Tab-separated table of C-alpha atoms in Angstrom:
chain	number	residue	atom	x	y	z
A	215	UNK	CA	48.551	14.660	-92.180
A	216	UNK	CA	47.604	16.027	-88.742
A	217	UNK	CA	43.854	16.048	-89.309
A	218	UNK	CA	43.360	12.283	-89.104
A	219	UNK	CA	44.934	11.732	-85.635
A	220	UNK	CA	43.051	14.802	-84.389
A	221	UNK	CA	39.745	13.399	-85.624
A	222	UNK	CA	40.444	10.032	-84.101
A	223	UNK	CA	41.338	11.630	-80.773
A	224	UNK	CA	38.179	13.727	-80.838
A	225	UNK	CA	36.037	10.673	-81.476
A	226	UNK	CA	37.699	8.820	-78.622
A	227	UNK	CA	37.092	11.758	-76.275
A	228	UNK	CA	33.407	11.903	-77.246
A	229	UNK	CA	33.109	8.167	-76.755
A	230	UNK	CA	34.691	8.437	-73.319
A	231	UNK	CA	32.291	11.217	-72.359
A	232	UNK	CA	29.336	9.135	-73.484
A	233	UNK	CA	30.501	6.136	-71.481
A	234	UNK	CA	31.027	8.319	-68.439
A	235	UNK	CA	27.474	9.716	-68.787
A	236	UNK	CA	26.157	6.173	-69.201
A	237	UNK	CA	28.044	5.205	-66.058
A	238	UNK	CA	26.370	8.031	-64.149
A	239	UNK	CA	22.985	6.759	-65.308
A	240	UNK	CA	23.780	3.163	-64.420
A	241	UNK	CA	25.377	3.867	-61.018
A	242	UNK	CA	22.180	4.758	-59.090
A	243	UNK	CA	20.392	1.786	-60.606
A	244	UNK	CA	23.225	-0.532	-59.628
A	245	UNK	CA	23.229	0.842	-56.073
A	246	UNK	CA	19.464	0.400	-55.761
A	247	UNK	CA	19.716	-3.186	-56.946
A	248	UNK	CA	22.544	-4.291	-54.659
A	249	UNK	CA	21.590	-7.181	-52.405
A	250	UNK	CA	20.223	-6.324	-48.957
A	251	UNK	CA	21.818	-6.031	-46.440
A	252	UNK	CA	24.961	-4.364	-47.778
A	253	UNK	CA	25.837	-2.496	-44.575
A	254	UNK	CA	25.250	-2.672	-40.771
A	255	UNK	CA	21.674	-2.602	-39.456
A	256	UNK	CA	20.596	-0.515	-36.466
A	257	UNK	CA	18.176	-2.050	-33.965
A	258	UNK	CA	16.856	0.816	-31.857
A	259	UNK	CA	15.987	0.154	-28.218
A	260	UNK	CA	13.799	2.972	-26.760
A	261	UNK	CA	15.080	2.339	-23.192
A	262	UNK	CA	18.497	2.508	-21.482
A	263	UNK	CA	20.818	-0.486	-21.278
A	264	UNK	CA	20.093	-3.181	-18.721
A	265	UNK	CA	16.337	-3.569	-19.149
A	266	UNK	CA	14.363	-6.398	-20.741
A	267	UNK	CA	14.091	-4.613	-24.101
A	268	UNK	CA	17.876	-4.215	-24.227
A	269	UNK	CA	18.551	-7.829	-23.168
A	270	UNK	CA	16.189	-9.249	-25.782
A	271	UNK	CA	17.474	-6.916	-28.497
A	272	UNK	CA	21.104	-7.942	-27.883
A	273	UNK	CA	20.261	-11.631	-27.907
A	274	UNK	CA	18.390	-11.276	-31.213
A	275	UNK	CA	20.979	-8.930	-32.746
A	276	UNK	CA	23.781	-11.393	-32.026
A	277	UNK	CA	22.032	-14.267	-33.855
A	278	UNK	CA	20.680	-12.035	-36.628
A	279	UNK	CA	24.150	-10.663	-37.398
A	280	UNK	CA	25.369	-14.180	-38.137
A	281	UNK	CA	22.294	-15.022	-40.215
A	282	UNK	CA	22.454	-11.899	-42.395
A	283	UNK	CA	26.216	-11.556	-42.676
A	284	UNK	CA	26.144	-7.932	-41.518
A	285	UNK	CA	26.478	-6.437	-38.000
A	286	UNK	CA	23.172	-5.679	-36.263
A	287	UNK	CA	23.984	-2.889	-33.845
A	288	UNK	CA	21.767	-2.231	-30.789
A	289	UNK	CA	21.316	1.516	-30.413
A	290	UNK	CA	19.761	2.955	-27.260
A	291	UNK	CA	17.464	5.970	-27.641
A	292	UNK	CA	15.561	6.245	-24.349
A	293	UNK	CA	13.056	8.803	-23.142
A	294	UNK	CA	9.378	9.798	-22.932
A	295	UNK	CA	8.035	6.329	-22.155
A	296	UNK	CA	9.747	4.723	-25.200
A	297	UNK	CA	8.207	7.215	-27.632
A	298	UNK	CA	11.466	9.047	-28.522
A	299	UNK	CA	13.048	5.946	-29.953
A	300	UNK	CA	9.839	5.050	-31.781
A	301	UNK	CA	9.660	8.513	-33.328
A	302	UNK	CA	13.299	8.206	-34.488
A	303	UNK	CA	12.543	4.931	-36.327
A	304	UNK	CA	9.241	6.156	-37.726
A	305	UNK	CA	11.105	9.003	-39.452
A	306	UNK	CA	14.057	6.859	-40.607
A	307	UNK	CA	14.613	5.932	-44.268
A	308	UNK	CA	12.447	2.820	-44.981
A	309	UNK	CA	15.330	0.750	-46.379
A	310	UNK	CA	15.619	-2.032	-43.806
A	311	UNK	CA	18.659	-0.561	-42.071
A	312	UNK	CA	16.828	1.011	-39.100
A	313	UNK	CA	14.519	-1.175	-36.980
A	314	UNK	CA	12.676	-0.712	-33.679
A	315	UNK	CA	12.561	-3.143	-30.779
A	316	UNK	CA	9.025	-2.149	-29.877
A	317	UNK	CA	6.994	-3.215	-26.869
A	318	UNK	CA	3.543	-3.147	-25.276
A	319	UNK	CA	4.381	0.350	-24.022
A	320	UNK	CA	3.841	1.721	-27.538
A	321	UNK	CA	0.238	0.481	-27.631
A	322	UNK	CA	-0.377	2.210	-24.291
A	323	UNK	CA	1.323	5.466	-25.287
A	324	UNK	CA	-1.194	5.892	-28.110
A	325	UNK	CA	-3.893	6.602	-25.498
A	326	UNK	CA	-1.799	8.108	-22.713
A	327	UNK	CA	-0.019	10.865	-24.687
A	328	UNK	CA	-2.316	13.606	-26.001
A	329	UNK	CA	0.032	14.264	-28.948
A	330	UNK	CA	2.446	11.816	-30.502
A	331	UNK	CA	4.580	12.714	-33.551
A	332	UNK	CA	3.832	9.328	-35.133
A	333	UNK	CA	0.961	6.836	-35.541
A	334	UNK	CA	2.071	3.476	-34.170
A	335	UNK	CA	-0.316	1.522	-36.369
A	336	UNK	CA	0.280	3.471	-39.588
A	337	UNK	CA	3.943	4.463	-39.425
A	338	UNK	CA	5.411	1.030	-38.769
A	339	UNK	CA	5.547	-2.350	-40.477
A	340	UNK	CA	5.380	-5.148	-37.857
A	341	UNK	CA	7.846	-7.986	-38.446
A	342	UNK	CA	7.488	-10.422	-35.510
A	343	UNK	CA	6.923	-10.630	-31.782
A	344	UNK	CA	10.122	-11.811	-30.143
A	345	UNK	CA	8.839	-12.711	-26.677
A	346	UNK	CA	6.257	-12.233	-23.980
A	347	UNK	CA	7.489	-11.498	-20.454
A	348	UNK	CA	5.293	-11.440	-17.326
A	349	UNK	CA	5.466	-8.429	-15.041
A	350	UNK	CA	5.998	-9.047	-11.351
A	351	UNK	CA	5.160	-7.022	-8.274
A	352	UNK	CA	8.380	-6.817	-6.254
A	353	UNK	CA	9.312	-4.949	-3.074
A	354	UNK	CA	12.662	-4.193	-1.532
A	355	UNK	CA	13.494	-6.998	0.906
A	356	UNK	CA	13.908	-4.425	3.666
A	357	UNK	CA	10.148	-3.738	3.494
A	358	UNK	CA	9.624	-6.454	6.070
A	359	UNK	CA	5.915	-5.873	6.838
A	360	UNK	CA	5.032	-6.683	3.197
A	361	UNK	CA	5.486	-10.424	2.643
A	362	UNK	CA	2.270	-10.816	0.631
A	363	UNK	CA	-0.035	-8.692	-1.505
A	364	UNK	CA	-2.514	-8.430	1.377
A	365	UNK	CA	0.183	-7.194	3.743
A	366	UNK	CA	1.424	-4.683	1.173
A	367	UNK	CA	-2.091	-3.320	0.715
A	368	UNK	CA	-2.540	-2.998	4.478
A	369	UNK	CA	0.770	-1.166	4.776
A	370	UNK	CA	-0.099	1.208	1.926
A	371	UNK	CA	-3.517	1.995	3.382
A	372	UNK	CA	-1.931	2.827	6.726
A	373	UNK	CA	0.440	5.324	5.046
A	374	UNK	CA	-1.171	6.855	1.922
A	375	UNK	CA	1.259	8.232	-0.688
A	376	UNK	CA	4.258	7.175	1.389
A	377	UNK	CA	5.079	3.987	-0.501
A	378	UNK	CA	6.669	4.740	-3.898
A	379	UNK	CA	6.578	2.517	-6.950
A	380	UNK	CA	8.905	2.965	-9.918
A	381	UNK	CA	8.074	2.480	-13.560
A	382	UNK	CA	9.853	2.620	-16.920
A	383	UNK	CA	8.262	6.020	-17.538
A	384	UNK	CA	4.934	7.720	-17.823
A	385	UNK	CA	2.560	5.769	-20.050
A	386	UNK	CA	4.412	2.463	-19.841
A	387	UNK	CA	2.959	-0.914	-18.802
A	388	UNK	CA	4.404	-0.580	-15.285
A	389	UNK	CA	2.716	2.813	-14.875
A	390	UNK	CA	-0.618	1.443	-16.031
A	391	UNK	CA	-0.364	-1.683	-13.865
A	392	UNK	CA	0.392	0.555	-10.870
A	393	UNK	CA	-2.640	2.658	-11.677
A	394	UNK	CA	-4.872	-0.399	-11.985
A	395	UNK	CA	-3.450	-1.871	-8.759
A	396	UNK	CA	-4.385	1.304	-6.863
A	397	UNK	CA	-7.884	1.325	-8.356
A	398	UNK	CA	-8.403	-2.352	-7.451
A	399	UNK	CA	-7.165	-2.072	-3.872
A	400	UNK	CA	-8.058	1.483	-2.914
A	401	UNK	CA	-4.473	2.346	-1.946
A	402	UNK	CA	-2.597	5.530	-2.893
A	403	UNK	CA	0.982	5.128	-4.039
A	404	UNK	CA	3.592	7.625	-5.183
A	405	UNK	CA	4.556	7.068	-8.821
A	406	UNK	CA	8.229	7.647	-9.723
A	407	UNK	CA	8.906	7.375	-13.497
A	408	UNK	CA	12.343	6.342	-14.799
A	409	UNK	CA	13.757	6.120	-18.322
A	410	UNK	CA	14.016	2.337	-18.097
A	411	UNK	CA	14.482	-0.799	-16.009
A	412	UNK	CA	18.235	-0.301	-15.499
A	413	UNK	CA	18.038	2.898	-13.418
A	414	UNK	CA	14.765	1.777	-11.852
A	415	UNK	CA	16.243	-1.512	-10.595
A	416	UNK	CA	19.300	0.352	-9.177
A	417	UNK	CA	17.048	2.654	-7.113
A	418	UNK	CA	14.766	-0.210	-6.096
A	419	UNK	CA	17.768	-2.116	-4.724
A	420	UNK	CA	19.010	1.056	-3.021
A	421	UNK	CA	15.652	1.740	-1.356
A	422	UNK	CA	14.937	4.997	-3.173
A	423	UNK	CA	11.643	3.409	-4.258
A	424	UNK	CA	9.823	0.660	-2.380
A	425	UNK	CA	8.347	-1.428	-5.149
A	426	UNK	CA	7.801	-1.902	-8.876
A	427	UNK	CA	5.693	-3.831	-11.374
A	428	UNK	CA	8.599	-4.436	-13.760
A	429	UNK	CA	9.120	-7.352	-16.111
A	430	UNK	CA	10.748	-10.426	-14.579
A	431	UNK	CA	13.982	-10.256	-16.571
A	432	UNK	CA	15.831	-7.347	-14.853
A	433	UNK	CA	14.773	-8.320	-11.312
A	434	UNK	CA	15.012	-12.128	-11.504
A	435	UNK	CA	18.577	-12.429	-10.183
A	436	UNK	CA	17.809	-10.074	-7.322
A	437	UNK	CA	14.696	-12.045	-6.365
A	438	UNK	CA	16.736	-15.245	-6.308
A	439	UNK	CA	19.508	-13.466	-4.425
A	440	UNK	CA	17.077	-12.295	-1.707
A	441	UNK	CA	17.500	-8.551	-2.293
A	442	UNK	CA	13.975	-8.211	-3.724
A	443	UNK	CA	10.783	-10.042	-2.713
A	444	UNK	CA	8.311	-11.143	-5.396
A	445	UNK	CA	4.709	-10.921	-4.221
A	446	UNK	CA	2.756	-11.698	-7.415
A	447	UNK	CA	2.920	-11.832	-11.217
A	448	UNK	CA	0.507	-9.673	-13.232
A	449	UNK	CA	-0.395	-12.288	-15.873
A	450	UNK	CA	-3.239	-14.785	-15.825
A	451	UNK	CA	-0.868	-17.706	-15.177
A	452	UNK	CA	2.233	-18.141	-13.057
A	453	UNK	CA	5.730	-17.791	-14.441
A	454	UNK	CA	7.792	-20.910	-15.108
A	455	UNK	CA	10.893	-19.275	-13.563
A	456	UNK	CA	8.948	-18.181	-10.432
A	457	UNK	CA	6.472	-21.022	-10.028
A	458	UNK	CA	6.009	-20.351	-6.276
A	459	UNK	CA	4.867	-16.761	-6.861
A	460	UNK	CA	1.062	-16.401	-7.173
A	461	UNK	CA	-0.796	-14.322	-9.740
A	462	UNK	CA	-2.528	-11.125	-8.664
A	463	UNK	CA	-5.762	-12.896	-9.457
A	464	UNK	CA	-4.855	-15.654	-6.966
A	465	UNK	CA	-3.916	-12.939	-4.463
A	466	UNK	CA	-7.499	-11.646	-4.613
A	467	UNK	CA	-7.310	-8.897	-7.299
A	468	UNK	CA	-9.746	-9.694	-10.087
A	469	UNK	CA	-9.246	-8.826	-13.744
A	470	UNK	CA	-5.465	-8.688	-13.856
A	471	UNK	CA	-3.829	-10.106	-16.978
A	472	UNK	CA	-1.099	-7.767	-18.246
A	473	UNK	CA	2.207	-9.009	-19.605
A	474	UNK	CA	4.794	-7.230	-21.735
A	475	UNK	CA	5.460	-8.238	-25.327
A	476	UNK	CA	8.521	-7.196	-27.281
A	477	UNK	CA	8.778	-7.242	-31.029
A	478	UNK	CA	10.590	-5.829	-34.065
A	479	UNK	CA	9.116	-3.257	-36.419
A	480	UNK	CA	10.415	-1.391	-39.508
A	481	UNK	CA	9.372	2.012	-40.788
A	482	UNK	CA	6.234	1.886	-42.927
A	483	UNK	CA	7.124	1.698	-46.587
A	484	UNK	CA	10.061	-0.680	-46.121
A	485	UNK	CA	10.124	-2.985	-49.204
A	486	UNK	CA	8.166	-6.164	-48.599
A	487	UNK	CA	10.992	-8.408	-49.768
A	488	UNK	CA	13.182	-6.956	-47.013
A	489	UNK	CA	10.556	-7.290	-44.237
A	490	UNK	CA	9.812	-10.837	-45.472
A	491	UNK	CA	13.509	-11.767	-45.266
A	492	UNK	CA	13.757	-10.257	-41.800
A	493	UNK	CA	10.712	-12.199	-40.667
A	494	UNK	CA	12.017	-15.517	-42.009
A	495	UNK	CA	15.379	-15.118	-40.323
A	496	UNK	CA	13.986	-13.791	-37.021
A	497	UNK	CA	11.282	-16.463	-36.736
A	498	UNK	CA	13.868	-19.167	-37.411
A	499	UNK	CA	16.142	-17.736	-34.675
A	500	UNK	CA	13.364	-17.254	-32.145
A	501	UNK	CA	12.052	-20.764	-32.594
A	502	UNK	CA	15.477	-22.383	-32.438
A	503	UNK	CA	16.107	-24.506	-29.276
A	504	UNK	CA	19.195	-22.410	-28.366
A	505	UNK	CA	17.358	-19.072	-28.444
A	506	UNK	CA	14.252	-20.481	-26.759
A	507	UNK	CA	16.379	-21.838	-23.900
A	508	UNK	CA	18.144	-18.491	-23.559
A	509	UNK	CA	14.756	-16.705	-23.358
A	510	UNK	CA	13.203	-19.040	-20.791
A	511	UNK	CA	16.237	-18.650	-18.555
A	512	UNK	CA	15.440	-14.949	-18.168
A	513	UNK	CA	11.698	-15.487	-17.714
A	514	UNK	CA	10.673	-14.769	-21.336
A	515	UNK	CA	8.399	-16.887	-23.536
A	516	UNK	CA	9.643	-16.898	-27.162
A	517	UNK	CA	6.943	-16.153	-29.805
A	518	UNK	CA	8.100	-15.645	-33.431
A	519	UNK	CA	4.636	-15.028	-34.877
A	520	UNK	CA	3.735	-13.748	-38.337
A	521	UNK	CA	3.707	-10.068	-39.291
A	522	UNK	CA	-0.088	-10.222	-39.611
A	523	UNK	CA	-0.459	-11.768	-36.163
A	524	UNK	CA	1.791	-9.089	-34.648
A	525	UNK	CA	-0.285	-6.372	-36.358
A	526	UNK	CA	-3.460	-7.911	-34.938
A	527	UNK	CA	-1.871	-7.985	-31.461
A	528	UNK	CA	-1.074	-4.280	-31.754
A	529	UNK	CA	-4.657	-3.426	-32.825
A	530	UNK	CA	-6.243	-5.486	-30.032
A	531	UNK	CA	-3.974	-4.213	-27.289
A	532	UNK	CA	-4.272	-0.609	-28.409
A	533	UNK	CA	-8.058	-0.903	-27.987
A	534	UNK	CA	-7.728	-2.744	-24.668
A	535	UNK	CA	-5.348	-0.210	-23.146
A	536	UNK	CA	-7.431	2.686	-24.413
A	537	UNK	CA	-10.241	1.414	-22.163
A	538	UNK	CA	-7.883	0.923	-19.185
A	539	UNK	CA	-6.327	4.357	-19.661
A	540	UNK	CA	-9.769	5.941	-19.747
A	541	UNK	CA	-10.909	4.077	-16.661
A	542	UNK	CA	-7.702	4.938	-14.761
A	543	UNK	CA	-7.703	8.555	-16.022
A	544	UNK	CA	-4.028	8.275	-17.011
A	545	UNK	CA	-2.715	11.091	-19.190
A	546	UNK	CA	0.676	12.590	-20.069
A	547	UNK	CA	1.203	15.910	-21.783
């Protein structure tokens, strides 16, 4: 009489084991198929807080969090001219949860650094360019003899290597613009690299450095407040937020047309459906009247181009800066 219940119990135990095994087989599949995003997304900024990259990233992250229904967290990883943060993202899992707020600096670094642990064109999947921001030549307001580019050049020629200009780091756009400025004018300046616009602006206001070629965003309020003096913008046309400030071309320096673009990239290999969704949502945000107004108020021109257009921008600017780096003999170990 005891054999039948025992047999039934044994069969039930075997059935339970089989279902458990089936569950183990199904679980990874179910996890892989869960809708994206299912957890917070990290947007890596390769500069310290307070700079243009950080400001743009936070504005985009705020709107993107609402659009995707998951927090988009801005994570600062500064150092080595923005290459440390880029390397971190290049080596991240390509699942759409780690993104890079890249910039023009990365197309310059390709030629400036002799060895990089990543390939900017091969190890990333461009999503969209967020904005273009003109760079502006500014001096501390206490530098009274320099009220124009011509007067700054005269002052620098009278005291070689005594005037210091700050940049966001070796191999960044500000560094390269400073190098080209010296080549075009024949002056010799002292280059002081920083990890980003935040600490650079602090020292520029404090007089530790005399000038910079930074993007408009971090210095705009100080220009309007009279603590910094804008002498020229480095792009081919004037800035809408500083219409009275001439271009370097207008100031007599030929061949200047360097601005700073900022855009979002994912690690290469990220599923195309994820990068496509990111592009759709980001482009919609960037082209919205609210975001566009927010960008223009800080001197940025919103873009929101296609992934293919951003990839083409990266290829073209990498080639352009390779020529400028070679001509300026700029190199970083």
